[in-house]
Structure formats: C-alpha cells, structure tokens
C-alpha cells in the first residue's frame, strides 16, 4: 500500500475500502497504522447526527481538533467560510513525535459563494508545529499560521500581498517558523500556480532528513506531468519533537470558502 500513498491515490483508496471494515485504522503496511485517514466527504462533527464524529472542539475526544472558524459541513471540513476576516485551524488532537519524517496526502477546494464578492482570498496551509497548545496565527495574508513558531508550512496562497513580498497572485510555497514573507525565499521552494481557485487540488507532502517536498495539482495521480513539485531543505529543528499536524486558513478584506475534502497522514516517511 506504500506505493498507493506515493504514486496512486486510487489504489490506496481501494485498499482502504477493503481493509476498513476489518481494522480500527487503515494500514500502510502490515502492522503499520496510518495516523489520520479521513475519506472523501467524511469529516463529521457534533452537528452530524447518525455519523461517527471525527471532528470536535475543545471539550471533545475526537481524532481531529477544530478551533476558530473551522466547521464540518456536509462531510467536508470548511476551514474558513466565505466571510471577511476569518481564521481557523484543525489538527490531530493527539500530538505525534516526529522521529522518522512523514508523508501525507490531502485534497481541497477553494470557492466563493457570493456572500462577499467573486474575489477569493486568502488561502490555506498544511502545518506542523511544536507547541503545548493548539494555535491560530494571523488572518489575512498570514493564512492562519503567521506567528506560529517553530513550524513548517506548505502554503497554498491565492492573493498577492505586496507587504509579504509575494511574487505571484496564486502560488504554493514551503515556509518555516510562522513567517509568510517571501523576501528570502530559497530557489525552488515557491512556484506560481494559477489553478488554485475553484478546482479540486490534490497535494502530497513528504518530510525526510530535513527536506520537505510538495507535489500538487488538479490530477489525483501524483506522477501526472501537469502536477508541480517544489522542495526546501528546512533542517531538523522539529526532529524528535512532539508536534501538532493539521491545517490553517484565513480570509481578509474579501472572503472565500476553503474546504478540506479528504486527508491521509502517515507519521513516517514513505519512500518510493
């Protein structure tokens, strides 16, 4: 199943469907549990009667912990709604110890509903950080992760903030220590990507030996030539630390629905 996580999401999902009725958690290999496995449109909170709840607030005991303006809606996780000046986050409730890297796959969709305007801001980030408590960073161009330090973030940013030295309107970048400013961005760790808005985006993020690699695009096949890949050597400052892993998002002077559709996370690097 490792090859399913890395190369073919469809194979992974098929195997998970076979195994999930038999096991409490889907597996990546024999005896090797996946820390997070939420299938398409399967995010459920306290408002979803008749379903097994996997998203909850401070007082819940669910797999995922939501804070701020994040809510499960019709099976997907709305990190922030189409309303101005909102921010939210979701993380795995139990921290993980980052000892063997990680591999993750997720998909998301950013749209507008007409409640603000057709302008869609500001984006979302996959985020992993060391902290004693769940944090929400600055909204607007901060994408809900600004100021969270120490951290690693892969941002999917769809608004050009000149004060943050953004190079493009829509871009993807690997950032560290809660700083979304691109003034000193290393080569190869940021790229323009003009399909972020109103498309289902598939993303794979790996961390191994201090290096983060992010592959993303509209194809659910990682190796598809239309997908893009960026890398950054971020170092090992989180190595051996107990960390939260999840997502952050925000809006600013305009709005936009930022929806997480599904998510798999393995707390060790999956090669291949």
PDB file of C-alpha atoms in Angstrom:
ATOM      1  CA  UNK A   1       0.000   0.000   0.000  1.00  0.00           C
ATOM      2  CA  UNK A   2       3.018   2.302   0.282  1.00  0.00           C
ATOM      3  CA  UNK A   3       3.013   2.711  -3.467  1.00  0.00           C
ATOM      4  CA  UNK A   4      -0.645   3.699  -3.220  1.00  0.00           C
ATOM      5  CA  UNK A   5       0.196   6.547  -0.861  1.00  0.00           C
ATOM      6  CA  UNK A   6       3.044   7.735  -3.023  1.00  0.00           C
ATOM      7  CA  UNK A   7       2.095   7.038  -6.600  1.00  0.00           C
ATOM      8  CA  UNK A   8      -1.556   6.135  -6.961  1.00  0.00           C
ATOM      9  CA  UNK A   9      -4.194   7.546  -4.677  1.00  0.00           C
ATOM     10  CA  UNK A  10      -6.833   5.415  -6.350  1.00  0.00           C
ATOM     11  CA  UNK A  11      -5.022   2.220  -5.321  1.00  0.00           C
ATOM     12  CA  UNK A  12      -4.721   3.447  -1.744  1.00  0.00           C
ATOM     13  CA  UNK A  13      -8.382   4.266  -1.514  1.00  0.00           C
ATOM     14  CA  UNK A  14      -9.394   0.909  -2.932  1.00  0.00           C
ATOM     15  CA  UNK A  15      -7.271  -0.939  -0.389  1.00  0.00           C
ATOM     16  CA  UNK A  16      -8.562   1.207   2.444  1.00  0.00           C
ATOM     17  CA  UNK A  17     -12.128   0.375   1.496  1.00  0.00           C
ATOM     18  CA  UNK A  18     -11.289  -3.317   1.681  1.00  0.00           C
ATOM     19  CA  UNK A  19      -9.446  -3.107   4.996  1.00  0.00           C
ATOM     20  CA  UNK A  20     -11.500  -0.513   6.877  1.00  0.00           C
ATOM     21  CA  UNK A  21     -14.363  -2.845   7.861  1.00  0.00           C
ATOM     22  CA  UNK A  22     -11.818  -5.197   9.446  1.00  0.00           C
ATOM     23  CA  UNK A  23      -9.485  -2.792  11.212  1.00  0.00           C
ATOM     24  CA  UNK A  24      -9.911   0.124  13.576  1.00  0.00           C
ATOM     25  CA  UNK A  25      -7.478   2.107  11.426  1.00  0.00           C
ATOM     26  CA  UNK A  26      -6.475   1.741   7.763  1.00  0.00           C
ATOM     27  CA  UNK A  27      -2.917   0.494   7.352  1.00  0.00           C
ATOM     28  CA  UNK A  28       0.010   1.450   5.140  1.00  0.00           C
ATOM     29  CA  UNK A  29       1.689  -1.931   5.504  1.00  0.00           C
ATOM     30  CA  UNK A  30       1.333  -4.945   7.750  1.00  0.00           C
ATOM     31  CA  UNK A  31       1.065  -3.684  11.338  1.00  0.00           C
ATOM     32  CA  UNK A  32       1.772  -0.089  10.310  1.00  0.00           C
ATOM     33  CA  UNK A  33      -1.113   2.240  11.180  1.00  0.00           C
ATOM     34  CA  UNK A  34      -1.911   5.463   9.369  1.00  0.00           C
ATOM     35  CA  UNK A  35      -2.242   8.262  11.952  1.00  0.00           C
ATOM     36  CA  UNK A  36      -5.014  10.028  10.029  1.00  0.00           C
ATOM     37  CA  UNK A  37      -7.316   8.599   7.363  1.00  0.00           C
ATOM     38  CA  UNK A  38     -10.407  10.629   6.509  1.00  0.00           C
ATOM     39  CA  UNK A  39     -12.102   9.575   3.296  1.00  0.00           C
ATOM     40  CA  UNK A  40     -13.750  11.942   0.796  1.00  0.00           C
ATOM     41  CA  UNK A  41     -16.627  13.897   2.387  1.00  0.00           C
ATOM     42  CA  UNK A  42     -16.246  12.074   5.728  1.00  0.00           C
ATOM     43  CA  UNK A  43     -15.476  14.929   8.117  1.00  0.00           C
ATOM     44  CA  UNK A  44     -18.204  14.845  10.794  1.00  0.00           C
ATOM     45  CA  UNK A  45     -18.676  16.977  13.901  1.00  0.00           C
ATOM     46  CA  UNK A  46     -21.271  17.198  16.669  1.00  0.00           C
ATOM     47  CA  UNK A  47     -23.886  18.544  14.280  1.00  0.00           C
ATOM     48  CA  UNK A  48     -23.885  15.407  12.112  1.00  0.00           C
ATOM     49  CA  UNK A  49     -26.269  13.004  13.820  1.00  0.00           C
ATOM     50  CA  UNK A  50     -26.145   9.399  12.655  1.00  0.00           C
ATOM     51  CA  UNK A  51     -22.443   9.557  11.794  1.00  0.00           C
ATOM     52  CA  UNK A  52     -19.296   8.705  13.711  1.00  0.00           C
ATOM     53  CA  UNK A  53     -17.876  12.022  14.846  1.00  0.00           C
ATOM     54  CA  UNK A  54     -14.218  12.640  13.958  1.00  0.00           C
ATOM     55  CA  UNK A  55     -14.052  16.449  14.352  1.00  0.00           C
ATOM     56  CA  UNK A  56     -14.739  18.307  17.588  1.00  0.00           C
ATOM     57  CA  UNK A  57     -13.912  21.326  19.686  1.00  0.00           C
ATOM     58  CA  UNK A  58     -12.002  21.806  22.914  1.00  0.00           C
ATOM     59  CA  UNK A  59     -14.148  19.510  25.057  1.00  0.00           C
ATOM     60  CA  UNK A  60     -14.410  16.643  22.554  1.00  0.00           C
ATOM     61  CA  UNK A  61     -12.263  13.499  22.314  1.00  0.00           C
ATOM     62  CA  UNK A  62     -12.364  13.170  18.525  1.00  0.00           C
ATOM     63  CA  UNK A  63      -9.480  12.345  16.187  1.00  0.00           C
ATOM     64  CA  UNK A  64      -9.370  15.946  14.923  1.00  0.00           C
ATOM     65  CA  UNK A  65      -9.491  19.172  16.931  1.00  0.00           C
ATOM     66  CA  UNK A  66     -11.043  22.281  15.378  1.00  0.00           C
ATOM     67  CA  UNK A  67     -10.642  25.863  16.567  1.00  0.00           C
ATOM     68  CA  UNK A  68     -11.621  29.310  15.363  1.00  0.00           C
ATOM     69  CA  UNK A  69     -13.994  29.488  12.400  1.00  0.00           C
ATOM     70  CA  UNK A  70     -13.475  25.874  11.229  1.00  0.00           C
ATOM     71  CA  UNK A  71     -16.508  23.539  10.981  1.00  0.00           C
ATOM     72  CA  UNK A  72     -17.501  20.293   9.294  1.00  0.00           C
ATOM     73  CA  UNK A  73     -20.170  20.943   6.641  1.00  0.00           C
ATOM     74  CA  UNK A  74     -21.878  18.228   4.589  1.00  0.00           C
ATOM     75  CA  UNK A  75     -18.929  15.893   5.031  1.00  0.00           C
ATOM     76  CA  UNK A  76     -16.132  18.301   4.128  1.00  0.00           C
ATOM     77  CA  UNK A  77     -14.172  20.458   6.543  1.00  0.00           C
ATOM     78  CA  UNK A  78     -14.691  24.174   5.975  1.00  0.00           C
ATOM     79  CA  UNK A  79     -11.520  25.697   7.358  1.00  0.00           C
ATOM     80  CA  UNK A  80     -12.971  29.186   6.895  1.00  0.00           C
ATOM     81  CA  UNK A  81     -16.257  30.351   5.359  1.00  0.00           C
ATOM     82  CA  UNK A  82     -16.854  32.950   2.654  1.00  0.00           C
ATOM     83  CA  UNK A  83     -16.804  35.796   5.173  1.00  0.00           C
ATOM     84  CA  UNK A  84     -14.276  38.587   5.670  1.00  0.00           C
ATOM     85  CA  UNK A  85     -11.587  38.442   8.366  1.00  0.00           C
ATOM     86  CA  UNK A  86     -11.974  34.824   9.474  1.00  0.00           C
ATOM     87  CA  UNK A  87      -9.364  32.287  10.559  1.00  0.00           C
ATOM     88  CA  UNK A  88      -9.496  28.667  11.608  1.00  0.00           C
ATOM     89  CA  UNK A  89      -7.468  25.535  12.132  1.00  0.00           C
ATOM     90  CA  UNK A  90      -7.764  21.778  12.537  1.00  0.00           C
ATOM     91  CA  UNK A  91      -5.104  19.454  13.945  1.00  0.00           C
ATOM     92  CA  UNK A  92      -4.773  15.869  15.068  1.00  0.00           C
ATOM     93  CA  UNK A  93      -5.865  16.019  18.701  1.00  0.00           C
ATOM     94  CA  UNK A  94      -3.010  13.809  19.901  1.00  0.00           C
ATOM     95  CA  UNK A  95       0.436  15.109  19.077  1.00  0.00           C
ATOM     96  CA  UNK A  96       2.908  12.908  17.227  1.00  0.00           C
ATOM     97  CA  UNK A  97       6.623  12.588  17.819  1.00  0.00           C
ATOM     98  CA  UNK A  98       8.454  13.478  14.651  1.00  0.00           C
ATOM     99  CA  UNK A  99      11.194  10.835  14.539  1.00  0.00           C
ATOM    100  CA  UNK A 100      11.012   9.234  11.086  1.00  0.00           C
ATOM    101  CA  UNK A 101       9.718  12.051   8.899  1.00  0.00           C
ATOM    102  CA  UNK A 102       6.188  11.953   7.493  1.00  0.00           C
ATOM    103  CA  UNK A 103       4.137  11.534   4.316  1.00  0.00           C
ATOM    104  CA  UNK A 104       0.693  12.992   3.740  1.00  0.00           C
ATOM    105  CA  UNK A 105      -1.920  13.321   1.006  1.00  0.00           C
ATOM    106  CA  UNK A 106      -4.935  15.638   1.006  1.00  0.00           C
ATOM    107  CA  UNK A 107      -7.326  17.377  -1.353  1.00  0.00           C
ATOM    108  CA  UNK A 108      -9.092  20.713  -1.039  1.00  0.00           C
ATOM    109  CA  UNK A 109     -11.309  23.186  -2.869  1.00  0.00           C
ATOM    110  CA  UNK A 110     -11.439  26.994  -2.613  1.00  0.00           C
ATOM    111  CA  UNK A 111     -14.564  28.742  -3.941  1.00  0.00           C
ATOM    112  CA  UNK A 112     -16.777  31.772  -3.405  1.00  0.00           C
ATOM    113  CA  UNK A 113     -20.472  31.668  -2.593  1.00  0.00           C
ATOM    114  CA  UNK A 114     -21.285  35.268  -3.463  1.00  0.00           C
ATOM    115  CA  UNK A 115     -21.649  36.398   0.148  1.00  0.00           C
ATOM    116  CA  UNK A 116     -18.664  38.734  -0.197  1.00  0.00           C
ATOM    117  CA  UNK A 117     -17.603  39.037  -3.858  1.00  0.00           C
ATOM    118  CA  UNK A 118     -16.067  36.938  -6.622  1.00  0.00           C
ATOM    119  CA  UNK A 119     -12.616  37.771  -5.268  1.00  0.00           C
ATOM    120  CA  UNK A 120     -11.269  34.747  -3.393  1.00  0.00           C
ATOM    121  CA  UNK A 121      -8.791  35.165  -0.509  1.00  0.00           C
ATOM    122  CA  UNK A 122      -6.523  34.305   1.173  1.00  0.00           C
ATOM    123  CA  UNK A 123      -5.615  30.609   1.077  1.00  0.00           C
ATOM    124  CA  UNK A 124      -4.724  27.711   3.354  1.00  0.00           C
ATOM    125  CA  UNK A 125      -1.665  25.907   4.661  1.00  0.00           C
ATOM    126  CA  UNK A 126      -0.674  22.413   5.688  1.00  0.00           C
ATOM    127  CA  UNK A 127       1.052  22.962   9.009  1.00  0.00           C
ATOM    128  CA  UNK A 128       3.193  21.058  11.512  1.00  0.00           C
ATOM    129  CA  UNK A 129       4.489  22.743  14.661  1.00  0.00           C
ATOM    130  CA  UNK A 130       5.759  22.331  18.190  1.00  0.00           C
ATOM    131  CA  UNK A 131       3.549  23.816  20.904  1.00  0.00           C
ATOM    132  CA  UNK A 132       1.921  22.969  24.223  1.00  0.00           C
ATOM    133  CA  UNK A 133      -1.449  24.084  22.846  1.00  0.00           C
ATOM    134  CA  UNK A 134      -3.315  24.460  19.554  1.00  0.00           C
ATOM    135  CA  UNK A 135      -2.660  27.836  17.971  1.00  0.00           C
ATOM    136  CA  UNK A 136      -4.286  30.080  15.373  1.00  0.00           C
ATOM    137  CA  UNK A 137      -1.992  32.549  13.670  1.00  0.00           C
ATOM    138  CA  UNK A 138      -2.730  35.857  11.996  1.00  0.00           C
ATOM    139  CA  UNK A 139      -5.562  36.089   9.459  1.00  0.00           C
ATOM    140  CA  UNK A 140      -5.408  37.738   6.040  1.00  0.00           C
ATOM    141  CA  UNK A 141      -2.062  37.143   4.363  1.00  0.00           C
ATOM    142  CA  UNK A 142      -0.941  35.229   7.449  1.00  0.00           C
ATOM    143  CA  UNK A 143      -3.143  32.297   6.321  1.00  0.00           C
ATOM    144  CA  UNK A 144      -3.776  31.400   9.953  1.00  0.00           C
ATOM    145  CA  UNK A 145      -0.165  30.273  10.506  1.00  0.00           C
ATOM    146  CA  UNK A 146       1.743  33.563  10.762  1.00  0.00           C
ATOM    147  CA  UNK A 147       3.473  33.772  14.138  1.00  0.00           C
ATOM    148  CA  UNK A 148       3.370  30.025  14.888  1.00  0.00           C
ATOM    149  CA  UNK A 149       6.991  29.192  15.668  1.00  0.00           C
ATOM    150  CA  UNK A 150       8.703  26.712  15.398  1.00  0.00           C
ATOM    151  CA  UNK A 151       6.808  25.315  12.436  1.00  0.00           C
ATOM    152  CA  UNK A 152       6.874  24.055   8.856  1.00  0.00           C
ATOM    153  CA  UNK A 153       4.094  25.117   6.487  1.00  0.00           C
ATOM    154  CA  UNK A 154       3.186  24.437   2.887  1.00  0.00           C
ATOM    155  CA  UNK A 155       1.035  27.374   1.854  1.00  0.00           C
ATOM    156  CA  UNK A 156      -1.495  27.446  -0.979  1.00  0.00           C
ATOM    157  CA  UNK A 157      -1.864  31.208  -1.310  1.00  0.00           C
ATOM    158  CA  UNK A 158      -4.226  32.828  -3.795  1.00  0.00           C
ATOM    159  CA  UNK A 159      -3.688  36.518  -3.098  1.00  0.00           C
ATOM    160  CA  UNK A 160      -0.614  38.669  -3.760  1.00  0.00           C
ATOM    161  CA  UNK A 161       0.326  40.549  -0.589  1.00  0.00           C
ATOM    162  CA  UNK A 162       2.981  43.082  -1.519  1.00  0.00           C
ATOM    163  CA  UNK A 163       3.880  43.648   2.141  1.00  0.00           C
ATOM    164  CA  UNK A 164       4.859  39.958   2.316  1.00  0.00           C
ATOM    165  CA  UNK A 165       6.867  40.139  -0.904  1.00  0.00           C
ATOM    166  CA  UNK A 166       4.570  37.688  -2.654  1.00  0.00           C
ATOM    167  CA  UNK A 167       5.871  37.068  -6.164  1.00  0.00           C
ATOM    168  CA  UNK A 168       2.576  35.871  -7.660  1.00  0.00           C
ATOM    169  CA  UNK A 169      -1.169  36.173  -7.148  1.00  0.00           C
ATOM    170  CA  UNK A 170      -1.602  32.385  -6.868  1.00  0.00           C
ATOM    171  CA  UNK A 171       1.362  30.422  -5.572  1.00  0.00           C
ATOM    172  CA  UNK A 172       2.489  27.476  -3.468  1.00  0.00           C
ATOM    173  CA  UNK A 173       5.483  27.716  -1.136  1.00  0.00           C
ATOM    174  CA  UNK A 174       7.257  25.916   1.705  1.00  0.00           C
ATOM    175  CA  UNK A 175       7.682  28.232   4.687  1.00  0.00           C
ATOM    176  CA  UNK A 176       9.252  27.935   8.143  1.00  0.00           C
ATOM    177  CA  UNK A 177       8.688  29.312  11.630  1.00  0.00           C
ATOM    178  CA  UNK A 178       5.426  31.131  11.006  1.00  0.00           C
ATOM    179  CA  UNK A 179       6.889  33.696   8.624  1.00  0.00           C
ATOM    180  CA  UNK A 180       4.929  34.111   5.339  1.00  0.00           C
ATOM    181  CA  UNK A 181       7.324  36.755   3.992  1.00  0.00           C
ATOM    182  CA  UNK A 182       8.977  35.664   0.741  1.00  0.00           C
ATOM    183  CA  UNK A 183      11.836  38.162   0.826  1.00  0.00           C
ATOM    184  CA  UNK A 184      14.434  35.441   1.475  1.00  0.00           C
ATOM    185  CA  UNK A 185      12.623  32.509  -0.140  1.00  0.00           C
ATOM    186  CA  UNK A 186      15.135  29.854  -1.329  1.00  0.00           C
ATOM    187  CA  UNK A 187      15.100  28.971  -5.008  1.00  0.00           C
ATOM    188  CA  UNK A 188      12.868  26.028  -5.849  1.00  0.00           C
ATOM    189  CA  UNK A 189      10.629  26.365  -2.793  1.00  0.00           C
ATOM    190  CA  UNK A 190       7.956  28.632  -4.309  1.00  0.00           C
ATOM    191  CA  UNK A 191       6.125  28.428  -7.622  1.00  0.00           C
ATOM    192  CA  UNK A 192       3.282  30.209  -9.362  1.00  0.00           C
ATOM    193  CA  UNK A 193       0.191  28.039  -9.777  1.00  0.00           C
ATOM    194  CA  UNK A 194      -2.839  29.633 -11.422  1.00  0.00           C
ATOM    195  CA  UNK A 195      -5.297  26.748 -10.902  1.00  0.00           C
ATOM    196  CA  UNK A 196      -5.643  27.059  -7.120  1.00  0.00           C
ATOM    197  CA  UNK A 197      -9.071  28.676  -7.248  1.00  0.00           C
ATOM    198  CA  UNK A 198     -12.296  26.772  -7.987  1.00  0.00           C
ATOM    199  CA  UNK A 199     -10.506  23.498  -8.738  1.00  0.00           C
ATOM    200  CA  UNK A 200     -10.097  20.411  -6.598  1.00  0.00           C
ATOM    201  CA  UNK A 201      -6.400  20.372  -5.749  1.00  0.00           C
ATOM    202  CA  UNK A 202      -4.571  17.180  -4.788  1.00  0.00           C
ATOM    203  CA  UNK A 203      -1.396  17.509  -2.733  1.00  0.00           C
ATOM    204  CA  UNK A 204       1.327  15.203  -1.436  1.00  0.00           C
ATOM    205  CA  UNK A 205       3.828  16.447   1.154  1.00  0.00           C
ATOM    206  CA  UNK A 206       6.848  14.467   2.385  1.00  0.00           C
ATOM    207  CA  UNK A 207       9.448  15.264   5.035  1.00  0.00           C
ATOM    208  CA  UNK A 208      12.643  13.236   5.190  1.00  0.00           C
ATOM    209  CA  UNK A 209      16.121  14.010   6.541  1.00  0.00           C
ATOM    210  CA  UNK A 210      15.396  17.710   6.837  1.00  0.00           C
ATOM    211  CA  UNK A 211      13.913  18.135   3.353  1.00  0.00           C
ATOM    212  CA  UNK A 212      10.273  18.906   2.505  1.00  0.00           C
ATOM    213  CA  UNK A 213       8.856  18.025  -0.910  1.00  0.00           C
ATOM    214  CA  UNK A 214       5.385  19.116  -2.035  1.00  0.00           C
ATOM    215  CA  UNK A 215       3.701  17.845  -5.201  1.00  0.00           C
ATOM    216  CA  UNK A 216       0.302  19.252  -6.162  1.00  0.00           C
ATOM    217  CA  UNK A 217      -2.135  19.786  -8.990  1.00  0.00           C
ATOM    218  CA  UNK A 218      -5.556  19.008 -10.364  1.00  0.00           C
ATOM    219  CA  UNK A 219      -4.658  15.396 -11.159  1.00  0.00           C
ATOM    220  CA  UNK A 220      -5.171  12.754  -8.465  1.00  0.00           C
ATOM    221  CA  UNK A 221      -2.217  10.839  -9.905  1.00  0.00           C
ATOM    222  CA  UNK A 222       0.936  12.152  -8.304  1.00  0.00           C
ATOM    223  CA  UNK A 223       3.183  11.378 -11.266  1.00  0.00           C
ATOM    224  CA  UNK A 224       0.978  13.260 -13.747  1.00  0.00           C
ATOM    225  CA  UNK A 225       3.171  15.653 -15.710  1.00  0.00           C
ATOM    226  CA  UNK A 226       0.718  18.524 -15.204  1.00  0.00           C
ATOM    227  CA  UNK A 227       1.307  18.465 -11.447  1.00  0.00           C
ATOM    228  CA  UNK A 228       4.082  20.610  -9.965  1.00  0.00           C
ATOM    229  CA  UNK A 229       6.730  19.879  -7.335  1.00  0.00           C
ATOM    230  CA  UNK A 230       8.705  22.148  -5.018  1.00  0.00           C
ATOM    231  CA  UNK A 231      11.320  21.314  -2.379  1.00  0.00           C
ATOM    232  CA  UNK A 232      13.088  23.021   0.502  1.00  0.00           C
ATOM    233  CA  UNK A 233      15.747  21.961   2.969  1.00  0.00           C
ATOM    234  CA  UNK A 234      14.152  23.144   6.208  1.00  0.00           C
ATOM    235  CA  UNK A 235      16.538  21.387   8.585  1.00  0.00           C
ATOM    236  CA  UNK A 236      15.811  19.084  11.514  1.00  0.00           C
ATOM    237  CA  UNK A 237      14.677  21.583  14.162  1.00  0.00           C
ATOM    238  CA  UNK A 238      11.438  19.611  14.718  1.00  0.00           C
ATOM    239  CA  UNK A 239      13.163  16.233  14.745  1.00  0.00           C
ATOM    240  CA  UNK A 240      12.261  14.254  17.871  1.00  0.00           C
ATOM    241  CA  UNK A 241       9.729  16.880  18.972  1.00  0.00           C
ATOM    242  CA  UNK A 242       6.087  16.319  19.886  1.00  0.00           C
ATOM    243  CA  UNK A 243       4.161  18.258  17.261  1.00  0.00           C
ATOM    244  CA  UNK A 244       0.665  19.126  16.126  1.00  0.00           C
ATOM    245  CA  UNK A 245      -0.135  18.388  12.494  1.00  0.00           C
ATOM    246  CA  UNK A 246      -3.020  19.898  10.545  1.00  0.00           C
ATOM    247  CA  UNK A 247      -4.188  22.877   8.523  1.00  0.00           C
ATOM    248  CA  UNK A 248      -4.792  26.592   8.917  1.00  0.00           C
ATOM    249  CA  UNK A 249      -6.675  29.058   6.745  1.00  0.00           C
ATOM    250  CA  UNK A 250      -7.889  32.630   6.724  1.00  0.00           C
ATOM    251  CA  UNK A 251      -9.712  35.346   4.836  1.00  0.00           C
ATOM    252  CA  UNK A 252      -9.060  39.079   4.847  1.00  0.00           C
ATOM    253  CA  UNK A 253     -10.699  42.067   3.195  1.00  0.00           C
ATOM    254  CA  UNK A 254     -12.557  39.608   0.962  1.00  0.00           C
ATOM    255  CA  UNK A 255     -13.730  36.053   1.631  1.00  0.00           C
ATOM    256  CA  UNK A 256     -13.851  32.556   0.247  1.00  0.00           C
ATOM    257  CA  UNK A 257     -14.830  29.036   1.250  1.00  0.00           C
ATOM    258  CA  UNK A 258     -11.710  26.975   1.990  1.00  0.00           C
ATOM    259  CA  UNK A 259     -12.731  23.316   2.164  1.00  0.00           C
ATOM    260  CA  UNK A 260     -10.645  20.275   3.062  1.00  0.00           C
ATOM    261  CA  UNK A 261     -12.135  17.264   1.262  1.00  0.00           C
ATOM    262  CA  UNK A 262     -10.027  14.333   2.488  1.00  0.00           C
ATOM    263  CA  UNK A 263      -6.779  13.698   4.345  1.00  0.00           C
ATOM    264  CA  UNK A 264      -4.302  10.897   4.968  1.00  0.00           C
ATOM    265  CA  UNK A 265      -1.237  11.306   7.193  1.00  0.00           C
ATOM    266  CA  UNK A 266       1.490   8.769   7.957  1.00  0.00           C
ATOM    267  CA  UNK A 267       3.884   9.677  10.789  1.00  0.00           C
ATOM    268  CA  UNK A 268       6.903   8.275   8.989  1.00  0.00           C
ATOM    269  CA  UNK A 269       8.346   8.950   5.566  1.00  0.00           C
ATOM    270  CA  UNK A 270       7.056   6.612   2.837  1.00  0.00           C
ATOM    271  CA  UNK A 271       9.707   6.186   0.142  1.00  0.00           C
ATOM    272  CA  UNK A 272       9.216   5.135  -3.431  1.00  0.00           C
TER     273      UNK A 272
END
